PDB file of C-alpha atoms in Angstrom:
ATOM      1  CA  GLN A 984      -2.961 -18.486   0.803  1.00 89.00           C
ATOM      2  CA  VAL A 985      -3.024 -14.787   2.038  1.00 96.00           C
ATOM      3  CA  GLN A 986      -5.179 -12.645   0.083  1.00 98.00           C
ATOM      4  CA  LEU A 987      -5.137  -9.025  -0.063  1.00 98.00           C
ATOM      5  CA  GLN A 988      -7.878  -6.635  -1.550  1.00 98.00           C
ATOM      6  CA  GLU A 989      -7.855  -2.836  -1.891  1.00 98.00           C
ATOM      7  CA  SER A 990     -10.813  -0.619  -1.611  1.00 97.00           C
ATOM      8  CA  GLY A 991     -11.719   2.720  -1.650  1.00 96.00           C
ATOM      9  CA  PRO A 992     -13.083   5.692  -3.784  1.00 94.00           C
ATOM     10  CA  GLY A 993     -12.139   5.618  -7.366  1.00 95.00           C
ATOM     11  CA  LEU A 994     -12.269   9.299  -7.950  1.00 96.00           C
ATOM     12  CA  VAL A 995     -10.355  11.984  -5.888  1.00 96.00           C
ATOM     13  CA  LYS A 996     -10.969  15.631  -6.067  1.00 94.00           C
ATOM     14  CA  PRO A 997      -8.223  18.121  -5.632  1.00 90.00           C
ATOM     15  CA  SER A 998      -9.644  18.912  -2.317  1.00 82.00           C
ATOM     16  CA  GLN A 999      -9.665  15.443  -1.039  1.00 90.00           C
ATOM     17  CA  THR A1000      -6.967  13.043   0.243  1.00 95.00           C
ATOM     18  CA  LEU A1001      -6.596   9.727  -1.530  1.00 97.00           C
ATOM     19  CA  SER A1002      -7.575   7.208   1.030  1.00 97.00           C
ATOM     20  CA  LEU A1003      -7.308   3.429   0.443  1.00 98.00           C
ATOM     21  CA  THR A1004      -7.976   0.380   2.782  1.00 98.00           C
ATOM     22  CA  CYS A1005      -6.345  -3.088   2.272  1.00 98.00           C
ATOM     23  CA  ALA A1006      -8.246  -6.030   3.691  1.00 98.00           C
ATOM     24  CA  VAL A1007      -6.026  -8.933   4.556  1.00 98.00           C
ATOM     25  CA  SER A1008      -7.449 -12.565   4.865  1.00 98.00           C
ATOM     26  CA  GLY A1009      -5.607 -15.764   5.470  1.00 97.00           C
ATOM     27  CA  GLY A1010      -2.825 -14.202   7.508  1.00 96.00           C
ATOM     28  CA  ALA A1011      -2.500 -11.625  10.267  1.00 97.00           C
ATOM     29  CA  ILE A1012      -0.647  -8.480   9.531  1.00 97.00           C
ATOM     30  CA  THR A1013       0.904  -8.771  12.968  1.00 97.00           C
ATOM     31  CA  ALA A1014       2.766 -12.023  11.854  1.00 95.00           C
ATOM     32  CA  ASP A1015       6.370 -12.119  12.293  1.00 92.00           C
ATOM     33  CA  TYR A1016       8.917 -11.229   9.185  1.00 91.00           C
ATOM     34  CA  HIS A1017       5.975  -9.348   7.048  1.00 95.00           C
ATOM     35  CA  SER A1018       5.675  -5.944   5.843  1.00 96.00           C
ATOM     36  CA  TRP A1019       2.747  -4.503   4.221  1.00 98.00           C
ATOM     37  CA  VAL A1020       3.185  -2.467   1.352  1.00 98.00           C
ATOM     38  CA  TRP A1021       1.595   0.111  -0.903  1.00 98.00           C
ATOM     39  CA  ILE A1022       2.612   0.295  -4.578  1.00 98.00           C
ATOM     40  CA  ARG A1023       1.125   1.959  -7.576  1.00 98.00           C
ATOM     41  CA  GLN A1024       1.514   2.015 -11.578  1.00 98.00           C
ATOM     42  CA  PRO A1025       0.530   5.345 -13.306  1.00 98.00           C
ATOM     43  CA  PRO A1026      -0.569   5.050 -16.942  1.00 97.00           C
ATOM     44  CA  GLY A1027       2.212   4.102 -19.141  1.00 96.00           C
ATOM     45  CA  LYS A1028       4.743   3.787 -16.218  1.00 97.00           C
ATOM     46  CA  GLY A1029       6.476   1.437 -14.131  1.00 97.00           C
ATOM     47  CA  MET A1030       5.713   0.325 -10.546  1.00 97.00           C
ATOM     48  CA  GLU A1031       6.410   3.053  -7.840  1.00 97.00           C
ATOM     49  CA  TRP A1032       7.071   2.021  -4.094  1.00 96.00           C
ATOM     50  CA  ILE A1033       4.808   4.361  -2.008  1.00 97.00           C
ATOM     51  CA  GLY A1034       5.584   3.095   1.533  1.00 97.00           C
ATOM     52  CA  TYR A1035       5.099   0.169   4.204  1.00 97.00           C
ATOM     53  CA  ILE A1036       4.237  -0.719   7.673  1.00 98.00           C
ATOM     54  CA  THR A1037       5.926  -3.508   9.392  1.00 96.00           C
ATOM     55  CA  TYR A1038       4.065  -6.332  11.400  1.00 96.00           C
ATOM     56  CA  SER A1039       5.226  -4.442  14.438  1.00 96.00           C
ATOM     57  CA  GLY A1040       3.780  -1.151  13.024  1.00 97.00           C
ATOM     58  CA  ILE A1041       6.567   0.482  11.963  1.00 97.00           C
ATOM     59  CA  THR A1042       6.289   2.761   8.795  1.00 97.00           C
ATOM     60  CA  SER A1043       8.836   3.952   6.239  1.00 95.00           C
ATOM     61  CA  GLY A1044       8.955   4.835   2.524  1.00 95.00           C
ATOM     62  CA  PRO A1045      11.036   6.732  -0.076  1.00 95.00           C
ATOM     63  CA  PRO A1046      11.608  10.291   0.354  1.00 94.00           C
ATOM     64  CA  LEU A1047       9.515  11.283  -2.848  1.00 91.00           C
ATOM     65  CA  PHE A1048       6.153  10.288  -1.028  1.00 93.00           C
ATOM     66  CA  LYS A1049       7.201  10.510   2.720  1.00 91.00           C
ATOM     67  CA  SER A1050       6.092  14.054   3.232  1.00 94.00           C
ATOM     68  CA  ARG A1051       2.455  13.657   1.960  1.00 95.00           C
ATOM     69  CA  THR A1052       1.781   9.702   3.005  1.00 97.00           C
ATOM     70  CA  SER A1053       0.390   8.267   5.836  1.00 97.00           C
ATOM     71  CA  ILE A1054       0.097   4.528   6.169  1.00 98.00           C
ATOM     72  CA  SER A1055      -1.399   2.916   9.266  1.00 98.00           C
ATOM     73  CA  ARG A1056      -3.164  -0.355  10.400  1.00 98.00           C
ATOM     74  CA  ASP A1057      -5.964  -1.752  12.409  1.00 98.00           C
ATOM     75  CA  THR A1058      -4.999  -4.933  13.690  1.00 97.00           C
ATOM     76  CA  SER A1059      -8.554  -5.831  15.059  1.00 98.00           C
ATOM     77  CA  THR A1060      -9.896  -5.930  11.425  1.00 98.00           C
ATOM     78  CA  ASN A1061      -6.531  -7.134   9.947  1.00 98.00           C
ATOM     79  CA  GLN A1062      -6.232  -4.299   7.493  1.00 98.00           C
ATOM     80  CA  PHE A1063      -3.864  -1.383   6.576  1.00 98.00           C
ATOM     81  CA  THR A1064      -4.546   1.991   5.004  1.00 98.00           C
ATOM     82  CA  LEU A1065      -2.990   4.572   2.687  1.00 98.00           C
ATOM     83  CA  GLN A1066      -3.488   8.287   2.708  1.00 98.00           C
ATOM     84  CA  LEU A1067      -2.285  10.508   0.237  1.00 97.00           C
ATOM     85  CA  SER A1068      -2.506  14.178   0.501  1.00 96.00           C
ATOM     86  CA  SER A1069      -2.107  17.289  -2.147  1.00 94.00           C
ATOM     87  CA  VAL A1070      -3.153  14.817  -4.937  1.00 95.00           C
ATOM     88  CA  THR A1071      -2.486  15.968  -8.540  1.00 94.00           C
ATOM     89  CA  PRO A1072      -3.376  14.347 -11.752  1.00 95.00           C
ATOM     90  CA  GLU A1073       0.086  12.736 -11.672  1.00 95.00           C
ATOM     91  CA  ASP A1074      -0.971  10.593  -8.790  1.00 96.00           C
ATOM     92  CA  THR A1075      -3.741   8.828 -11.053  1.00 97.00           C
ATOM     93  CA  ALA A1076      -2.656   5.417 -11.032  1.00 98.00           C
ATOM     94  CA  VAL A1077      -3.669   1.576 -10.247  1.00 98.00           C
ATOM     95  CA  TYR A1078      -2.972   1.178  -6.638  1.00 98.00           C
ATOM     96  CA  TYR A1079      -1.706  -2.237  -5.327  1.00 98.00           C
ATOM     97  CA  CYS A1080      -1.474  -3.439  -1.738  1.00 98.00           C
ATOM     98  CA  ALA A1081       1.177  -6.257  -1.355  1.00 98.00           C
ATOM     99  CA  ARG A1082       2.983  -8.216   1.358  1.00 97.00           C
ATOM    100  CA  TRP A1083       6.477  -8.374   1.771  1.00 96.00           C
ATOM    101  CA  THR A1084       8.067 -11.233   3.182  1.00 94.00           C
ATOM    102  CA  GLY A1085      11.572 -11.420   4.929  1.00 88.00           C
ATOM    103  CA  TRP A1086      12.288 -14.883   6.302  1.00 81.00           C
ATOM    104  CA  GLY A1087      15.301 -17.178   6.573  1.00 77.00           C
ATOM    105  CA  ASN A1088      17.476 -16.202   3.836  1.00 80.00           C
ATOM    106  CA  LYS A1089      14.710 -14.873   1.448  1.00 83.00           C
ATOM    107  CA  GLU A1090      12.841 -11.550   0.982  1.00 90.00           C
ATOM    108  CA  ALA A1091      10.291 -10.660  -1.588  1.00 93.00           C
ATOM    109  CA  LEU A1092       6.827  -9.194  -2.594  1.00 95.00           C
ATOM    110  CA  ASP A1093       5.089 -12.544  -2.630  1.00 94.00           C
ATOM    111  CA  THR A1094       1.477 -11.558  -2.541  1.00 96.00           C
ATOM    112  CA  TRP A1095      -0.399  -8.945  -4.179  1.00 97.00           C
ATOM    113  CA  GLY A1096      -3.870  -7.343  -4.443  1.00 98.00           C
ATOM    114  CA  GLN A1097      -5.526  -7.119  -7.680  1.00 98.00           C
ATOM    115  CA  GLY A1098      -5.254  -3.376  -7.875  1.00 98.00           C
ATOM    116  CA  THR A1099      -7.693  -0.498  -7.863  1.00 97.00           C
ATOM    117  CA  LEU A1100      -7.620   2.437 -10.302  1.00 98.00           C
ATOM    118  CA  VAL A1101      -7.781   5.780  -8.551  1.00 98.00           C
ATOM    119  CA  THR A1102      -8.261   8.880 -10.927  1.00 97.00           C
ATOM    120  CA  ARG A1103      -7.696  12.299  -9.755  1.00 95.00           C
ATOM    121  CA  ILE A1104     -10.276  14.521 -11.285  1.00 93.00           C
TER     122      ILE A1104
END
């Protein structure tokens, strides 16, 4: 089964950009019908959709994060990244990468990384 693993610094200073990498194994990030998603959960709150990149390299996301979010990919290493600028304490959260699958008549977030806690200090 496809597996995802987040990595990156756990502490971010105000002068830094939050930067995370998601390594994907067991399947290519270029495979048809998939998008690769960044989601976070702040303490005591629900999940928040940050943005995604499709299998063809198209990025998108909600207006709340769009202006300070950059999502990219490296197909040679089969990984995708998140950069979140202008971080505040409200950006402290557990960050997840996940796979979205839309195939046939189904669509779902079907695979998740274990998550990594990022704290703005």
